[in-house]
mmCIF file with all atom_site columns, C-alpha atoms in Angstrom:
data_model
loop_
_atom_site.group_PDB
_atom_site.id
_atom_site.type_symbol
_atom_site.label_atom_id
_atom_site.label_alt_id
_atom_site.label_comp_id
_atom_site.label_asym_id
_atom_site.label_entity_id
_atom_site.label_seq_id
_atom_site.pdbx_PDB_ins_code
_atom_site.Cartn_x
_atom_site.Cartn_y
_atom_site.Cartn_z
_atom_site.occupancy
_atom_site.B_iso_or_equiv
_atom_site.pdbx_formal_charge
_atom_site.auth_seq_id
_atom_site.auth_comp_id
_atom_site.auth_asym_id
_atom_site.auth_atom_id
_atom_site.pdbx_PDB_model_num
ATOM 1   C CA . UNK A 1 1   ? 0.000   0.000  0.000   1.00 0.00 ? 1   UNK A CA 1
ATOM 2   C CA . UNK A 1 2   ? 1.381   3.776  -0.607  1.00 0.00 ? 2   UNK A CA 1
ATOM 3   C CA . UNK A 1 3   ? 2.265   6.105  1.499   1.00 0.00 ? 3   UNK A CA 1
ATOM 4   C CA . UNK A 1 4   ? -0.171  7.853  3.135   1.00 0.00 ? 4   UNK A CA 1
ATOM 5   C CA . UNK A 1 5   ? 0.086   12.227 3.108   1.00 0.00 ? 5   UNK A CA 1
ATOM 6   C CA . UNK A 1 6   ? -0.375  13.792 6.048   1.00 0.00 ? 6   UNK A CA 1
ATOM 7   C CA . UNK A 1 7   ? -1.881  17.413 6.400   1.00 0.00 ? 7   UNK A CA 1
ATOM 8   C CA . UNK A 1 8   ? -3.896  19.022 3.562   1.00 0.00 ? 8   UNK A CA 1
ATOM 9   C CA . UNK A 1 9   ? -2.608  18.748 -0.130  1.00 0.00 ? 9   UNK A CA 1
ATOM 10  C CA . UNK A 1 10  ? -1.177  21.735 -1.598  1.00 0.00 ? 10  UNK A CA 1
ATOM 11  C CA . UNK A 1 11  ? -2.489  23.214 -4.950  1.00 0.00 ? 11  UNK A CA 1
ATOM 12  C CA . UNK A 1 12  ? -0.281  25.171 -7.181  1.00 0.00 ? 12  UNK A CA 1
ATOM 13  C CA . UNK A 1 13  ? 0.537   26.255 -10.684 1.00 0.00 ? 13  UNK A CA 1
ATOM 14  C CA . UNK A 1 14  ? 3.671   25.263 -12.033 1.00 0.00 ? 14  UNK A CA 1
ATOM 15  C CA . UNK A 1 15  ? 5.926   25.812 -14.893 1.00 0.00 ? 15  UNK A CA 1
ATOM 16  C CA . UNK A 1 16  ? 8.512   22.949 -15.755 1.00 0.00 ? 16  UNK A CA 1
ATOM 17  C CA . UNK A 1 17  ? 10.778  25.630 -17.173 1.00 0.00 ? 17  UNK A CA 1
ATOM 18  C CA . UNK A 1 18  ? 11.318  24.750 -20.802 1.00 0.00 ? 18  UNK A CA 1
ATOM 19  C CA . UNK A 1 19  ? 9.849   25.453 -24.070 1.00 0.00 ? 19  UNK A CA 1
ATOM 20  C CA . UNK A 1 20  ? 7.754   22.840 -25.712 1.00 0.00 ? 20  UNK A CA 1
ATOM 21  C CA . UNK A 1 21  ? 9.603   19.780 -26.834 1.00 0.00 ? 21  UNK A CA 1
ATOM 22  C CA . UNK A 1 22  ? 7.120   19.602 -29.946 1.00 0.00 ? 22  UNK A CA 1
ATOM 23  C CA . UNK A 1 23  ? 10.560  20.380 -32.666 1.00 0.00 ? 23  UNK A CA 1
ATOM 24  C CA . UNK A 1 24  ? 12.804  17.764 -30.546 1.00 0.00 ? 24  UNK A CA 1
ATOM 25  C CA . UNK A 1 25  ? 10.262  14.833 -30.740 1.00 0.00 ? 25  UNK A CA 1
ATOM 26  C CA . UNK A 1 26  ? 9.628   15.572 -34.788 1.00 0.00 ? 26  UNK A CA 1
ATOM 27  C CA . UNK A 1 27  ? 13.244  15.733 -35.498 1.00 0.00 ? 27  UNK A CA 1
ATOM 28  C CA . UNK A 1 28  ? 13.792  11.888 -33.531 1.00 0.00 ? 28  UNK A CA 1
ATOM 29  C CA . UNK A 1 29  ? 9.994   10.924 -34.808 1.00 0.00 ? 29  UNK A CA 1
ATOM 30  C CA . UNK A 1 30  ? 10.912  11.532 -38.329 1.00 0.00 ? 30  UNK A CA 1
ATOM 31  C CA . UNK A 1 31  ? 14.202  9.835  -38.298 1.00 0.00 ? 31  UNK A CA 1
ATOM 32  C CA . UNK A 1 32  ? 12.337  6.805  -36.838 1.00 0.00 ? 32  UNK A CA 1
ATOM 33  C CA . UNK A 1 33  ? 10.238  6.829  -39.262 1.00 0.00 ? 33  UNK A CA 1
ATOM 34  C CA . UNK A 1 34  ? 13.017  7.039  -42.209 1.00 0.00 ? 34  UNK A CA 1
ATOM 35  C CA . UNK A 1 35  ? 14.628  3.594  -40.939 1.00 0.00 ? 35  UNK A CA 1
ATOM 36  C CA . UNK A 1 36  ? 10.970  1.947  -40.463 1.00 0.00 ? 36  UNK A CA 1
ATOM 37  C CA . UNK A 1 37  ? 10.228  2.996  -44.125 1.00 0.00 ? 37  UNK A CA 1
ATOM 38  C CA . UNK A 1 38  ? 13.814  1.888  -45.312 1.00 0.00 ? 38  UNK A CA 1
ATOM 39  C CA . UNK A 1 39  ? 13.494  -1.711 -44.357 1.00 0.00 ? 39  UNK A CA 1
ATOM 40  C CA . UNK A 1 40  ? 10.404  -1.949 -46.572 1.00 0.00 ? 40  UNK A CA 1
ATOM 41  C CA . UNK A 1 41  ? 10.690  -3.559 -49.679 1.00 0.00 ? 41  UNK A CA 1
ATOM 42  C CA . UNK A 1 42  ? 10.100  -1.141 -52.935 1.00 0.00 ? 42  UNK A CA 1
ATOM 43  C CA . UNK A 1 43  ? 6.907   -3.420 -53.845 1.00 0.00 ? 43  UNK A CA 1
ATOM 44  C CA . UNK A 1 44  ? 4.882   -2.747 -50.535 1.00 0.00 ? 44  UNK A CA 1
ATOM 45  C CA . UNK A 1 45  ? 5.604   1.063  -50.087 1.00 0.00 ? 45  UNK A CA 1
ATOM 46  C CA . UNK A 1 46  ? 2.328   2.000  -51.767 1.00 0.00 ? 46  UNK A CA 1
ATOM 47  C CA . UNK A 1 47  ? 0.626   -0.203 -48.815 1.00 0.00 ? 47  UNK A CA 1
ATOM 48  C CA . UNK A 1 48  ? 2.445   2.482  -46.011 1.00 0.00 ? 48  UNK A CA 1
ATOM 49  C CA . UNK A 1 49  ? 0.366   5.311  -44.934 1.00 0.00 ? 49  UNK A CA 1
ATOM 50  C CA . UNK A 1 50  ? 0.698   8.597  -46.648 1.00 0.00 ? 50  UNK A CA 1
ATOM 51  C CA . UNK A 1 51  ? 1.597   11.063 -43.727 1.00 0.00 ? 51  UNK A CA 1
ATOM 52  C CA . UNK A 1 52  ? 4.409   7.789  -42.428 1.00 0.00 ? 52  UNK A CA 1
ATOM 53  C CA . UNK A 1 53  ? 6.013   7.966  -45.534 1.00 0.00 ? 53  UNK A CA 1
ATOM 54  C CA . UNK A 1 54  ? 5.900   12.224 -45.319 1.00 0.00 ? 54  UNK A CA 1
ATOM 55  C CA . UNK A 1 55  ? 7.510   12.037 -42.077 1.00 0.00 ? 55  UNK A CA 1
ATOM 56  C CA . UNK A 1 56  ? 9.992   9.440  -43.560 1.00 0.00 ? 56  UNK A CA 1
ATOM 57  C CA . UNK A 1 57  ? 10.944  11.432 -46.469 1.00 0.00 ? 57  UNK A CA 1
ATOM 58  C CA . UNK A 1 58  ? 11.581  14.213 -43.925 1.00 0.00 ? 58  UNK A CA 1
ATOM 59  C CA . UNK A 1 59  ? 13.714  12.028 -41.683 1.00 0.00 ? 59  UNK A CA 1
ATOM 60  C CA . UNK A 1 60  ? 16.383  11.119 -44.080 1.00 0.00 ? 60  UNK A CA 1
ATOM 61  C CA . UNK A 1 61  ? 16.743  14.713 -45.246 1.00 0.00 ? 61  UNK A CA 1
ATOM 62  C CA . UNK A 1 62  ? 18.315  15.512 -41.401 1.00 0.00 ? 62  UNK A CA 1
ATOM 63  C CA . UNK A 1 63  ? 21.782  15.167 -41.000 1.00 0.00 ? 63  UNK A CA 1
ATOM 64  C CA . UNK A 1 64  ? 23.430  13.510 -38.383 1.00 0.00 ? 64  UNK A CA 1
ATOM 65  C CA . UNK A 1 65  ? 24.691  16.739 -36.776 1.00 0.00 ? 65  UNK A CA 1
ATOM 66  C CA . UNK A 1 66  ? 20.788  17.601 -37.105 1.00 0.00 ? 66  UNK A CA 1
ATOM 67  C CA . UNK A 1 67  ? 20.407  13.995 -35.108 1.00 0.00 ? 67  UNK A CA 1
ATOM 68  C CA . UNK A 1 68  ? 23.037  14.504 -32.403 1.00 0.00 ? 68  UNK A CA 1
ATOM 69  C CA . UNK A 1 69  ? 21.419  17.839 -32.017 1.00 0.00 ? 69  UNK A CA 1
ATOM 70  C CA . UNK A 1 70  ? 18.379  16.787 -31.267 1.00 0.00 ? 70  UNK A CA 1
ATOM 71  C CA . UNK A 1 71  ? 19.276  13.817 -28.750 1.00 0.00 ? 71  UNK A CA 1
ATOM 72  C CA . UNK A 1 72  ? 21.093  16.331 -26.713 1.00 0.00 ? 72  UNK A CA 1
ATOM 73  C CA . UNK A 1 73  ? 18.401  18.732 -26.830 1.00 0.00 ? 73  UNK A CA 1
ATOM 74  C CA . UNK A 1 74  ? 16.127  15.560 -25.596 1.00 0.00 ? 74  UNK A CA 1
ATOM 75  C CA . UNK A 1 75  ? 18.269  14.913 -22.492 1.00 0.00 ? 75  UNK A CA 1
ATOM 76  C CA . UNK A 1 76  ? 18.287  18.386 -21.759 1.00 0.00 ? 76  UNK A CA 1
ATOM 77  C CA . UNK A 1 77  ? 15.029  18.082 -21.783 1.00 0.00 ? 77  UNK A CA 1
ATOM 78  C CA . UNK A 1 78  ? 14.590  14.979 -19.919 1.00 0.00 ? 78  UNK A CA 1
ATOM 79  C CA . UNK A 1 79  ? 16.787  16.589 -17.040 1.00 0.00 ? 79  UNK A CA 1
ATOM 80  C CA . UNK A 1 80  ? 14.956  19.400 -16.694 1.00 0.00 ? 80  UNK A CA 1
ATOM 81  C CA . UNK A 1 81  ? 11.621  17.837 -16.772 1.00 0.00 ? 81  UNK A CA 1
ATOM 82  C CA . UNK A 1 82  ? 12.944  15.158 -13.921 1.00 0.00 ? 82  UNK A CA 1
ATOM 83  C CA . UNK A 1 83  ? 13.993  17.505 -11.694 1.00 0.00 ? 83  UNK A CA 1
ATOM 84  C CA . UNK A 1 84  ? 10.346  19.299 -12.121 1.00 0.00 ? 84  UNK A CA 1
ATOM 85  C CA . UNK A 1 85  ? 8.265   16.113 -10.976 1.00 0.00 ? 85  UNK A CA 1
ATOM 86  C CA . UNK A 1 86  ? 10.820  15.205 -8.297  1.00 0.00 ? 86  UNK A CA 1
ATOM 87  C CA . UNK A 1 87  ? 9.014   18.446 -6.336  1.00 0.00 ? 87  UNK A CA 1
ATOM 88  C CA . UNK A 1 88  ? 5.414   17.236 -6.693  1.00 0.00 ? 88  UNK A CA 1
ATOM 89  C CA . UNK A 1 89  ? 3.638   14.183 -5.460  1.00 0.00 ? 89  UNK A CA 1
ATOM 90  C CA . UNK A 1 90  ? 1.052   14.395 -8.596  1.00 0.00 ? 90  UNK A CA 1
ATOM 91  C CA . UNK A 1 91  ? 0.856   16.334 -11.578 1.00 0.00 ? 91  UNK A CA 1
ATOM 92  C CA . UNK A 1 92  ? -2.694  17.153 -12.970 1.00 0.00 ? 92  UNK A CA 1
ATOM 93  C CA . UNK A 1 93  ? -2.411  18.909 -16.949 1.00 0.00 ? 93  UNK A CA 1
ATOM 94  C CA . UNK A 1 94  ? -5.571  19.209 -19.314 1.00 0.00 ? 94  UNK A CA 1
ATOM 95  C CA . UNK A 1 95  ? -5.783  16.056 -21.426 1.00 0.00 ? 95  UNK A CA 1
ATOM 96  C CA . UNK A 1 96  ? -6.006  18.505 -24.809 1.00 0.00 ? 96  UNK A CA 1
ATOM 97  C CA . UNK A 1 97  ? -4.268  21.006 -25.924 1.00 0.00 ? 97  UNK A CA 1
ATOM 98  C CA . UNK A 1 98  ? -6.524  23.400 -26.818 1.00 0.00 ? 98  UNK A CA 1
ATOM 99  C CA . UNK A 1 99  ? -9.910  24.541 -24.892 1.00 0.00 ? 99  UNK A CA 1
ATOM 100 C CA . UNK A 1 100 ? -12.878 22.594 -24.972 1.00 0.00 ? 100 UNK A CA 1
ATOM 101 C CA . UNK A 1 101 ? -15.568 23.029 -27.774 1.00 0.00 ? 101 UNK A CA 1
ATOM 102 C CA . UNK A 1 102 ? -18.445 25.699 -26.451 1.00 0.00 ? 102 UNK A CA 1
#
């Protein structure tokens, strides 16, 4: 069983302290998807989905300096947001980005 808190919970807003990792994640994502799309034989890339084989073409236009960039930006970013949620017991966020419909 967990631990139990004691006293009441404390509310507050918080700020991780870095910029969205949206450019980081589509640089790896991409380059992901380049390898997955390079192991498929010529015959059966008609059967891969449009927007995987977008994102693949994408991916193997990066260099690897483009690459090593972006992993080091990643465990920048994975520092960072580690040290954030080592300060809270639970972290509530909207499950959207963007505000509900009216």
């Amino acid at each position: 069983m967990g631990a139990r808190l004691a006293g009441p919970a404390i509310v507050e807003q918080a700020d991780p302290g870095f910029a969205s990792p949206r450019d980081v994640f589509w640089a790896l994502w991409t380059a992901s998807c380049a390898k997955v799309v390079a192991g498929i034989d010529g015959s059966q890339l008609d059967l891969v989905d449009p927007g995987l084989r977008v994102a693949a073409q994408r991916g193997a236009r990066q260099t690897a300096v483009d690459l090593i960039a972006a992993e080091g930006e990643r465990a920048f970013l994975m520092q960072k947001a580690n040290a954030f949620l080592a300060r809270y017991d639970v972290l509530l966020t909207p499950t959207v980005a963007v505000p509900a419909v009216p």
